[in-house]
Coordinates of C-alpha atoms in Angstrom, one line a residue:
M1 CA 4.3 -4.4 -33.6
G2 CA 3.1 -7.9 -32.9
C3 CA 3.4 -10.1 -29.8
Q4 CA 6.1 -12.7 -29.9
I5 CA 6.1 -15.8 -27.6
T6 CA 9.2 -16.4 -25.5
N7 CA 10.5 -19.7 -24.4
V8 CA 8.3 -21.5 -22.0
I9 CA 9.3 -20.6 -18.4
R10 CA 8.5 -23.1 -15.6
F11 CA 7.2 -21.6 -12.3
A12 CA 6.7 -23.7 -9.1
W13 CA 3.6 -22.7 -7.2
L14 CA 3.2 -23.7 -3.6
E15 CA -0.5 -23.8 -2.7
P16 CA -1.6 -23.8 1.0
G17 CA -2.2 -27.3 2.1
S18 CA -1.0 -29.0 -1.1
R19 CA 2.2 -30.3 -2.7
Q20 CA 4.3 -28.1 -4.9
V21 CA 2.8 -27.9 -8.4
E22 CA 4.7 -26.9 -11.4
Q23 CA 2.8 -24.9 -14.1
D24 CA 4.1 -23.7 -17.4
R25 CA 3.3 -20.2 -18.3
K26 CA 4.0 -18.4 -21.6
L27 CA 4.9 -14.7 -21.3
C28 CA 4.7 -12.7 -24.4
Y29 CA 6.3 -9.4 -25.0
T30 CA 6.2 -6.7 -27.7
A31 CA 9.4 -6.8 -29.7
S32 CA 11.4 -3.6 -29.8
V33 CA 15.0 -2.7 -30.7
E34 CA 14.8 0.7 -29.2
S35 CA 16.5 1.7 -25.9
P36 CA 14.5 3.3 -23.1
E37 CA 14.2 7.0 -23.3
P38 CA 15.2 9.1 -20.4
I39 CA 12.5 9.4 -17.8
G40 CA 12.1 12.7 -16.0
G41 CA 15.0 13.1 -13.5
I42 CA 16.6 9.7 -14.2
V43 CA 19.4 9.4 -16.7
S44 CA 18.4 6.3 -18.7
M45 CA 21.0 3.6 -18.5
A46 CA 21.9 1.7 -21.8
D47 CA 20.3 -1.8 -21.8
S48 CA 18.4 -1.1 -18.5
I49 CA 15.0 -2.5 -17.7
R50 CA 12.3 0.0 -17.0
I51 CA 10.2 -1.2 -14.1
L52 CA 7.0 0.3 -12.7
H53 CA 6.6 -0.5 -8.9
T54 CA 3.3 0.1 -7.2
G55 CA 1.0 -1.5 -4.7
D56 CA -1.2 -0.9 -1.6
L57 CA -4.3 0.0 -3.7
H58 CA -6.9 -1.1 -1.2
I59 CA -9.9 -1.0 -3.5
G60 CA -13.0 -0.8 -1.3
M61 CA -12.0 1.9 1.0
E62 CA -15.1 4.1 1.4
N63 CA -13.9 6.6 4.0
Y64 CA -15.2 10.1 3.4
G65 CA -17.1 9.1 0.2
R66 CA -20.5 9.4 -1.2
L67 CA -22.4 7.7 -4.0
D68 CA -21.2 8.3 -7.4
P69 CA -24.4 8.4 -9.5
A70 CA -22.5 7.8 -12.8
T71 CA -21.1 4.4 -11.6
G72 CA -23.2 3.4 -8.7
L73 CA -20.0 3.1 -6.6
N74 CA -18.8 4.9 -3.6
G75 CA -17.0 8.0 -4.9
R76 CA -13.9 7.2 -2.8
V77 CA -13.7 3.8 -4.4
M78 CA -13.7 5.6 -7.8
D79 CA -10.9 7.7 -6.6
F80 CA -8.7 4.5 -5.9
L81 CA -9.8 3.0 -9.4
R82 CA -8.8 6.3 -11.1
R83 CA -5.4 6.2 -9.5
L84 CA -4.9 2.7 -10.9
S85 CA -6.0 3.8 -14.3
E86 CA -3.5 6.7 -14.1
V87 CA -0.7 4.3 -13.4
V88 CA -1.8 1.9 -16.1
D89 CA -1.9 4.7 -18.6
Y90 CA 1.6 5.8 -17.7
A91 CA 2.9 2.3 -18.0
L92 CA 1.5 1.9 -21.5
E93 CA 2.4 5.4 -22.8
N94 CA 6.0 5.2 -21.4
E95 CA 6.7 1.6 -22.6
V96 CA 7.4 0.1 -19.2
D97 CA 9.1 -3.3 -19.4
L98 CA 7.8 -4.9 -16.2
F99 CA 5.0 -4.0 -13.8
L100 CA 5.4 -5.0 -10.2
F101 CA 2.4 -4.8 -7.9
A102 CA 3.7 -5.1 -4.3
G103 CA 0.4 -6.4 -2.7
D104 CA -2.9 -5.4 -1.2
A105 CA -5.2 -4.9 -4.2
Y106 CA -8.3 -4.7 -2.0
K107 CA -9.2 -3.4 1.4
S108 CA -10.8 -6.7 2.4
R109 CA -9.9 -10.3 1.9
D110 CA -13.2 -11.0 0.2
P111 CA -13.9 -8.0 -2.2
N112 CA -17.2 -7.9 -4.0
S113 CA -17.4 -9.0 -7.7
T114 CA -17.6 -5.3 -8.9
Y115 CA -14.3 -4.4 -7.3
R116 CA -12.7 -7.6 -8.7
R117 CA -14.0 -6.7 -12.2
E118 CA -12.7 -3.2 -12.1
F119 CA -9.2 -4.3 -10.9
A120 CA -9.0 -7.1 -13.5
R121 CA -10.0 -4.7 -16.3
R122 CA -7.0 -2.5 -15.6
I123 CA -4.6 -5.3 -15.1
K124 CA -5.7 -6.8 -18.4
R125 CA -4.9 -3.5 -20.2
L126 CA -1.3 -4.0 -19.1
A127 CA -1.2 -7.7 -20.1
D128 CA -2.9 -7.0 -23.5
G129 CA -0.2 -4.3 -24.0
G130 CA 2.5 -6.9 -23.6
I131 CA 3.7 -5.7 -20.2
P132 CA 4.4 -8.7 -17.9
V133 CA 2.7 -8.1 -14.5
V134 CA 3.6 -9.6 -11.1
L135 CA 0.8 -9.6 -8.6
L136 CA 2.3 -10.2 -5.1
L137 CA -0.1 -11.3 -2.3
G138 CA -0.3 -8.8 0.6
N139 CA -2.0 -9.4 3.9
H140 CA -5.3 -8.0 2.6
D141 CA -5.1 -10.5 -0.4
L142 CA -4.7 -13.5 1.7
P143 CA -7.8 -15.7 2.6
A144 CA -8.9 -16.0 6.2
Q145 CA -8.9 -19.7 5.9
E146 CA -5.8 -21.5 4.6
R147 CA -7.4 -23.5 1.7
R148 CA -9.5 -20.7 0.3
A149 CA -8.4 -18.9 -2.8
S150 CA -6.8 -15.4 -2.6
S151 CA -8.6 -12.3 -3.9
V152 CA -6.4 -12.3 -7.1
E153 CA -6.3 -16.1 -7.7
A154 CA -8.6 -15.8 -10.8
F155 CA -5.7 -14.5 -12.9
R156 CA -3.9 -17.8 -12.2
T157 CA -6.9 -20.0 -12.6
L158 CA -7.8 -18.4 -16.0
D159 CA -4.1 -18.6 -17.1
V160 CA -4.1 -14.9 -18.1
P161 CA -1.1 -14.3 -20.3
N162 CA 1.6 -11.9 -19.0
V163 CA 0.2 -12.1 -15.4
L164 CA 2.0 -13.9 -12.6
V165 CA 0.3 -14.3 -9.2
A166 CA 3.1 -14.6 -6.6
S167 CA 1.9 -16.5 -3.5
A168 CA 5.1 -18.1 -2.3
D169 CA 8.7 -17.2 -1.5
Q170 CA 10.3 -18.0 -4.8
L171 CA 12.8 -16.8 -7.4
H172 CA 11.2 -16.4 -10.9
R173 CA 13.0 -15.8 -14.1
L174 CA 10.9 -13.6 -16.3
T175 CA 11.1 -12.2 -19.8
T176 CA 10.3 -8.4 -20.1
R177 CA 8.2 -6.6 -22.7
R178 CA 11.4 -6.2 -24.9
G179 CA 12.6 -9.8 -24.4
E180 CA 15.2 -9.1 -21.7
P181 CA 15.6 -11.7 -19.0
I182 CA 15.3 -10.6 -15.3
Q183 CA 15.0 -12.4 -12.0
V184 CA 12.2 -11.4 -9.6
A185 CA 12.2 -13.0 -6.1
T186 CA 8.8 -12.8 -4.5
V187 CA 8.2 -12.7 -0.7
P188 CA 4.4 -12.3 0.0
Y189 CA 3.2 -11.3 3.4
P190 CA 4.2 -13.9 5.9
I191 CA 1.5 -16.0 7.6
R192 CA 2.7 -17.3 11.0
Q193 CA 0.5 -20.4 10.8
R194 CA 2.4 -21.5 7.7
L195 CA 5.8 -20.8 9.1
L196 CA 5.4 -22.2 12.5
A197 CA 4.2 -25.7 13.6
Y198 CA 1.7 -25.1 16.4
E199 CA 2.7 -28.1 18.5
E200 CA 6.4 -27.2 18.5
H201 CA 5.9 -23.6 19.5
K202 CA 2.5 -23.5 21.5
D203 CA 4.2 -22.6 24.8
K204 CA 6.2 -19.7 23.5
T205 CA 5.4 -16.1 24.3
I206 CA 4.2 -13.6 21.7
A207 CA 7.6 -11.9 21.7
E208 CA 9.4 -15.3 21.2
L209 CA 7.1 -16.2 18.3
D210 CA 7.7 -12.8 16.7
A211 CA 11.5 -13.2 16.9
L212 CA 11.2 -16.8 15.5
V213 CA 9.1 -15.6 12.6
Q214 CA 11.6 -12.8 11.9
D215 CA 14.5 -15.3 11.8
L216 CA 12.6 -17.5 9.4
M217 CA 11.8 -14.6 7.1
A218 CA 15.6 -13.7 7.1
E219 CA 16.5 -17.3 6.3
N220 CA 14.0 -17.4 3.4
I221 CA 15.2 -14.2 1.9
R222 CA 18.9 -15.1 2.2
A223 CA 18.1 -18.5 0.5
L224 CA 16.5 -16.7 -2.4
A225 CA 19.6 -14.5 -2.7
E226 CA 21.8 -17.5 -2.9
Q227 CA 19.7 -18.7 -5.9
V228 CA 20.3 -15.5 -7.9
D229 CA 22.2 -15.8 -11.2
P230 CA 24.9 -13.1 -10.9
A231 CA 24.9 -12.6 -14.6
L232 CA 21.2 -11.3 -14.8
P233 CA 19.4 -8.4 -13.1
A234 CA 17.7 -9.4 -9.9
V235 CA 14.8 -7.7 -8.0
L236 CA 13.3 -8.6 -4.8
L237 CA 9.5 -7.9 -4.4
G238 CA 8.2 -8.1 -1.0
H239 CA 5.2 -7.2 1.2
F240 CA 6.2 -6.8 4.9
S241 CA 7.6 -4.3 7.3
V242 CA 11.3 -3.4 7.6
S243 CA 13.2 -2.1 10.6
E244 CA 13.8 1.7 10.5
A245 CA 10.8 2.2 8.2
R246 CA 8.5 5.1 9.0
Y247 CA 4.9 3.9 9.3
G248 CA 1.9 5.8 8.0
S249 CA -1.9 5.2 8.2
E250 CA -1.6 1.5 7.2
R251 CA -1.6 0.8 10.9
T252 CA -5.3 1.7 10.9
V253 CA -6.0 -1.1 8.3
M254 CA -3.5 -3.7 9.2
L255 CA -4.7 -7.2 9.9
G256 CA -3.0 -8.8 12.9
R257 CA 0.5 -8.3 14.4
D258 CA 3.1 -7.3 11.9
V259 CA 6.3 -9.1 11.1
V260 CA 9.4 -6.9 10.8
V261 CA 12.4 -7.8 8.6
L262 CA 15.8 -6.4 9.4
Q263 CA 17.0 -3.9 6.9
S264 CA 20.3 -5.6 6.8
V265 CA 18.8 -8.7 5.4
L266 CA 17.6 -6.8 2.4
A267 CA 20.8 -4.8 1.7
D268 CA 22.4 -7.8 -0.1
P269 CA 24.4 -7.2 -3.3
A270 CA 22.5 -10.1 -4.9
W271 CA 19.7 -7.6 -5.5
D272 CA 19.8 -4.7 -7.8
Y273 CA 16.6 -3.2 -6.6
V274 CA 14.2 -4.1 -3.6
A275 CA 10.6 -3.2 -4.3
L276 CA 8.4 -3.2 -1.2
G277 CA 4.8 -2.8 -0.3
H278 CA 2.7 -2.8 3.0
I279 CA 3.8 0.6 4.4
H280 CA 1.8 3.4 2.8
R281 CA 4.5 6.1 3.3
H282 CA 6.9 6.3 0.3
Q283 CA 10.5 6.0 1.4
E284 CA 13.9 4.7 0.5
L285 CA 15.6 2.8 3.4
N286 CA 19.2 2.3 2.3
R287 CA 20.2 6.0 2.3
G288 CA 21.1 6.1 -1.4
Q289 CA 23.4 2.9 -1.2
S290 CA 23.0 -0.1 -3.4
P291 CA 20.6 -1.8 -3.6
P292 CA 17.8 0.8 -3.3
I293 CA 15.3 -0.5 -0.8
V294 CA 12.0 1.3 -1.7
Y295 CA 8.5 1.4 -0.4
C296 CA 6.4 2.7 -3.3
G297 CA 3.7 4.0 -1.0
S298 CA 0.0 3.9 -1.5
L299 CA -1.8 5.5 -4.5
E300 CA -4.6 7.3 -2.6
R301 CA -4.9 8.8 0.9
I302 CA -6.9 6.8 3.4
D303 CA -7.3 9.3 6.1
F304 CA -5.9 12.5 7.5
G305 CA -2.8 10.8 8.8
E306 CA -1.7 10.8 5.2
E307 CA -2.7 14.4 4.5
S308 CA 0.7 15.8 3.9
E309 CA 2.2 12.6 2.3
P310 CA 2.9 12.5 -1.5
K311 CA 1.2 9.7 -3.3
G312 CA 2.4 8.0 -6.4
F313 CA 4.5 5.1 -7.7
V314 CA 8.1 4.4 -8.5
I315 CA 9.9 4.1 -11.9
A316 CA 13.2 2.1 -11.7
E317 CA 15.8 1.6 -14.4
V318 CA 17.5 -1.6 -13.4
Q319 CA 20.5 -3.4 -14.9
R320 CA 22.9 -5.9 -13.3
G321 CA 24.9 -4.2 -10.5
R322 CA 23.0 -0.9 -10.8
A323 CA 19.6 0.7 -10.4
E324 CA 18.3 4.2 -10.6
W325 CA 14.8 5.2 -9.5
R326 CA 12.4 8.1 -9.1
F327 CA 9.1 8.8 -7.5
Q328 CA 6.2 9.7 -9.9
P329 CA 3.3 11.5 -8.2
V330 CA -0.3 10.9 -9.0
R331 CA -3.4 13.1 -8.7
A332 CA -4.5 11.8 -5.4
R333 CA -7.5 13.3 -3.5
R334 CA -6.4 16.2 -1.3
F335 CA -7.1 16.1 2.4
L336 CA -7.2 19.3 4.2
T337 CA -7.4 20.2 7.9
I338 CA -8.4 23.8 8.7
R339 CA -7.6 24.9 12.2
A340 CA -9.0 28.1 13.6
D341 CA -8.6 29.6 17.1
V342 CA -11.5 32.0 17.7
R343 CA -11.0 32.3 21.6
E344 CA -10.0 35.9 21.3
A345 CA -12.5 36.9 18.6
T346 CA -15.4 39.2 19.4
D347 CA -17.3 37.6 16.5
P348 CA -16.2 33.9 16.4
L349 CA -18.3 33.0 13.4
A350 CA -17.0 35.8 11.3
A351 CA -13.4 35.0 12.2
L352 CA -14.0 31.3 11.4
L353 CA -15.6 32.1 8.0
E354 CA -12.6 34.3 7.2
T355 CA -10.2 31.5 7.9
I356 CA -12.1 29.1 5.7
A357 CA -12.2 31.7 2.8
G358 CA -8.4 31.7 2.9
Q359 CA -8.2 27.9 2.2
E360 CA -8.5 26.0 -1.1
V361 CA -11.3 23.6 -0.1
A362 CA -12.5 22.7 -3.7
D363 CA -12.7 18.9 -4.3
A364 CA -10.9 18.2 -1.0
V365 CA -11.8 16.1 2.0
V366 CA -11.9 18.7 4.7
R367 CA -12.1 18.6 8.4
L368 CA -12.5 21.7 10.6
I369 CA -11.0 22.0 14.1
V370 CA -12.0 25.1 16.0
Q371 CA -10.7 26.2 19.4
A372 CA -13.4 28.2 21.3
R373 CA -14.3 29.3 24.8
P374 CA -17.3 27.5 26.4
E375 CA -19.6 30.6 26.0
Q376 CA -18.7 30.8 22.2
E377 CA -19.7 27.2 21.3
G378 CA -23.3 28.1 20.5
L379 CA -22.3 31.1 18.3
V380 CA -20.6 29.0 15.7
R381 CA -23.6 28.0 13.6
D382 CA -23.2 24.6 11.8
A383 CA -25.3 25.7 8.7
D384 CA -23.2 28.8 8.1
V385 CA -20.0 26.8 8.4
R386 CA -21.1 24.1 6.0
R387 CA -22.3 26.7 3.5
A388 CA -18.7 28.1 3.5
L389 CA -17.5 24.5 2.9
S390 CA -19.9 23.7 0.1
D391 CA -17.1 23.4 -2.5
A392 CA -15.4 20.7 -0.6
Y393 CA -15.7 17.1 -1.9
Y394 CA -16.5 15.9 1.6
V395 CA -16.8 17.5 5.0
A396 CA -15.3 15.0 7.3
G397 CA -16.2 16.8 10.5
I398 CA -16.7 20.2 12.2
N399 CA -15.1 19.9 15.6
I400 CA -15.5 22.6 18.1
E401 CA -12.8 22.1 20.8
V402 CA -13.8 23.5 24.2
E403 CA -11.2 22.9 26.9
R404 CA -12.8 20.5 29.4
A405 CA -11.2 18.4 32.2
Y406 CA -11.8 15.0 30.5
R407 CA -9.5 15.9 27.5
Q408 CA -6.5 16.0 29.9
R409 CA -6.7 12.1 30.1
L410 CA -5.4 12.0 26.5
G411 CA -2.2 13.8 27.4
G412 CA -3.4 17.0 25.6
E413 CA -4.3 15.3 22.4
S414 CA -7.6 15.9 20.8
P415 CA -9.8 12.8 20.4
E416 CA -10.9 14.0 17.0
E417 CA -7.3 13.7 15.8
L418 CA -6.8 10.1 16.9
T419 CA -7.7 6.9 14.9
P420 CA -10.1 4.4 16.5
T421 CA -7.2 2.0 17.4
E422 CA -5.3 4.9 19.0
L423 CA -8.3 5.9 21.1
L424 CA -8.7 2.3 22.2
T425 CA -5.1 2.1 23.2
R426 CA -5.4 5.3 25.2
Y427 CA -8.5 4.1 26.9
L428 CA -6.9 0.8 27.9
E429 CA -3.7 2.6 29.1
S430 CA -5.9 4.9 31.3
K431 CA -7.3 1.6 32.9
D432 CA -3.8 0.4 33.6
T433 CA -4.4 -2.6 31.2
P434 CA -1.2 -4.8 30.9
R435 CA 0.7 -4.0 27.7
E436 CA 0.4 -7.5 26.2
R437 CA -3.3 -7.4 26.7
I438 CA -3.5 -4.0 25.0
E439 CA -1.7 -5.3 22.0
M440 CA -3.9 -8.3 21.8
L441 CA -7.2 -6.3 22.1
V442 CA -6.0 -3.7 19.5
Q443 CA -5.2 -6.6 17.1
Y444 CA -8.8 -7.9 17.5
A445 CA -10.1 -4.4 17.0
Q446 CA -8.1 -3.9 13.8
E447 CA -9.5 -7.2 12.3
I448 CA -13.1 -6.0 13.0
L449 CA -12.5 -2.4 11.7
V450 CA -11.1 -3.6 8.5
D451 CA -14.5 -4.9 7.4
F452 CA -16.2 -1.6 8.0

């Protein structure tokens, strides 16, 4: 079925350092008279709009990867791209009406041209298939300098049909693939420098500034809710942290101090569905009440902190006053921690190899943590252990834990199980560093680590 052109819809873009510029965009959709079919556990609602909600892709993460000879890219980068392809395939095969990407397409603010090309190829498949796409800016998409372009700015510059780059707090009226109107309010990651005038607030403490930014965020979101047409479905798409949310491994890749929005600000009847990105752990925050407040979660695991977390995206069926949703898992790379205690074994190596044999290591990123007595440490031969792990995709570490006095400084925690920022925090705490200075130094460390 051909592509029909809807009425011209006017969007207002707010560029950093410039006046508000209005730009006409034409969104096309594939005409259809069919109602959505039931999706898995969801009972499809008549006249509902089927939305795919995803985000936090972080293309460029190379942790635990090796070169993929077929592509010349790091194999872990290919994992992230395959997950995006999996999501795009699902959207096209299941006739999704609207595709919401909740920020953080790339790991860094300045991704290389290959990463940009591969992301663009997949987004273009959606656009060519008649599915409108909203690309929200996350903290990893924002330029380090205010007047520079974001990492996804090319879609807007080239005026790619069916793709909206959302860089401002704004309410957009869109037309879906099947020609249905919907309102999408976009709230990209908040930048303190744009919300606060330096001269006016330069003498405030960090805590005072955080509270002020939180208040401004709440005011902006409430103002968007007041603009909603109550006759049409309305979705809030945001990239920020929410109070009561459970964090995941995104703390290891966050840039700067985080802004937290109160959950009560989002639980507004103006919204039928609240689609969030930024926190990698999939979760719903409104306890089954309306509107659903949902973090889609990331599509791939970044580190062992996400080992047991399911990865996937969200399918939501939305109509005015009601929304039903479900989580759709993807084939994310498995992470596996194997723990073995050989302290009581007469043959520690044999005991360890038996433990490994009982695990599914094939194609997984594996780490091995072995508890041993000091005299056993040399009996666990590295070559034998690696041979037993040869089917693993990547061996992240073979750690022989022998009780030593220095480990007690970490409160009984193993240093191998802590992230770099957690290790830095523990070290600074052991030196009685003031809490505010610890927070500042950890922030600087995160900004350095994100580029490595």
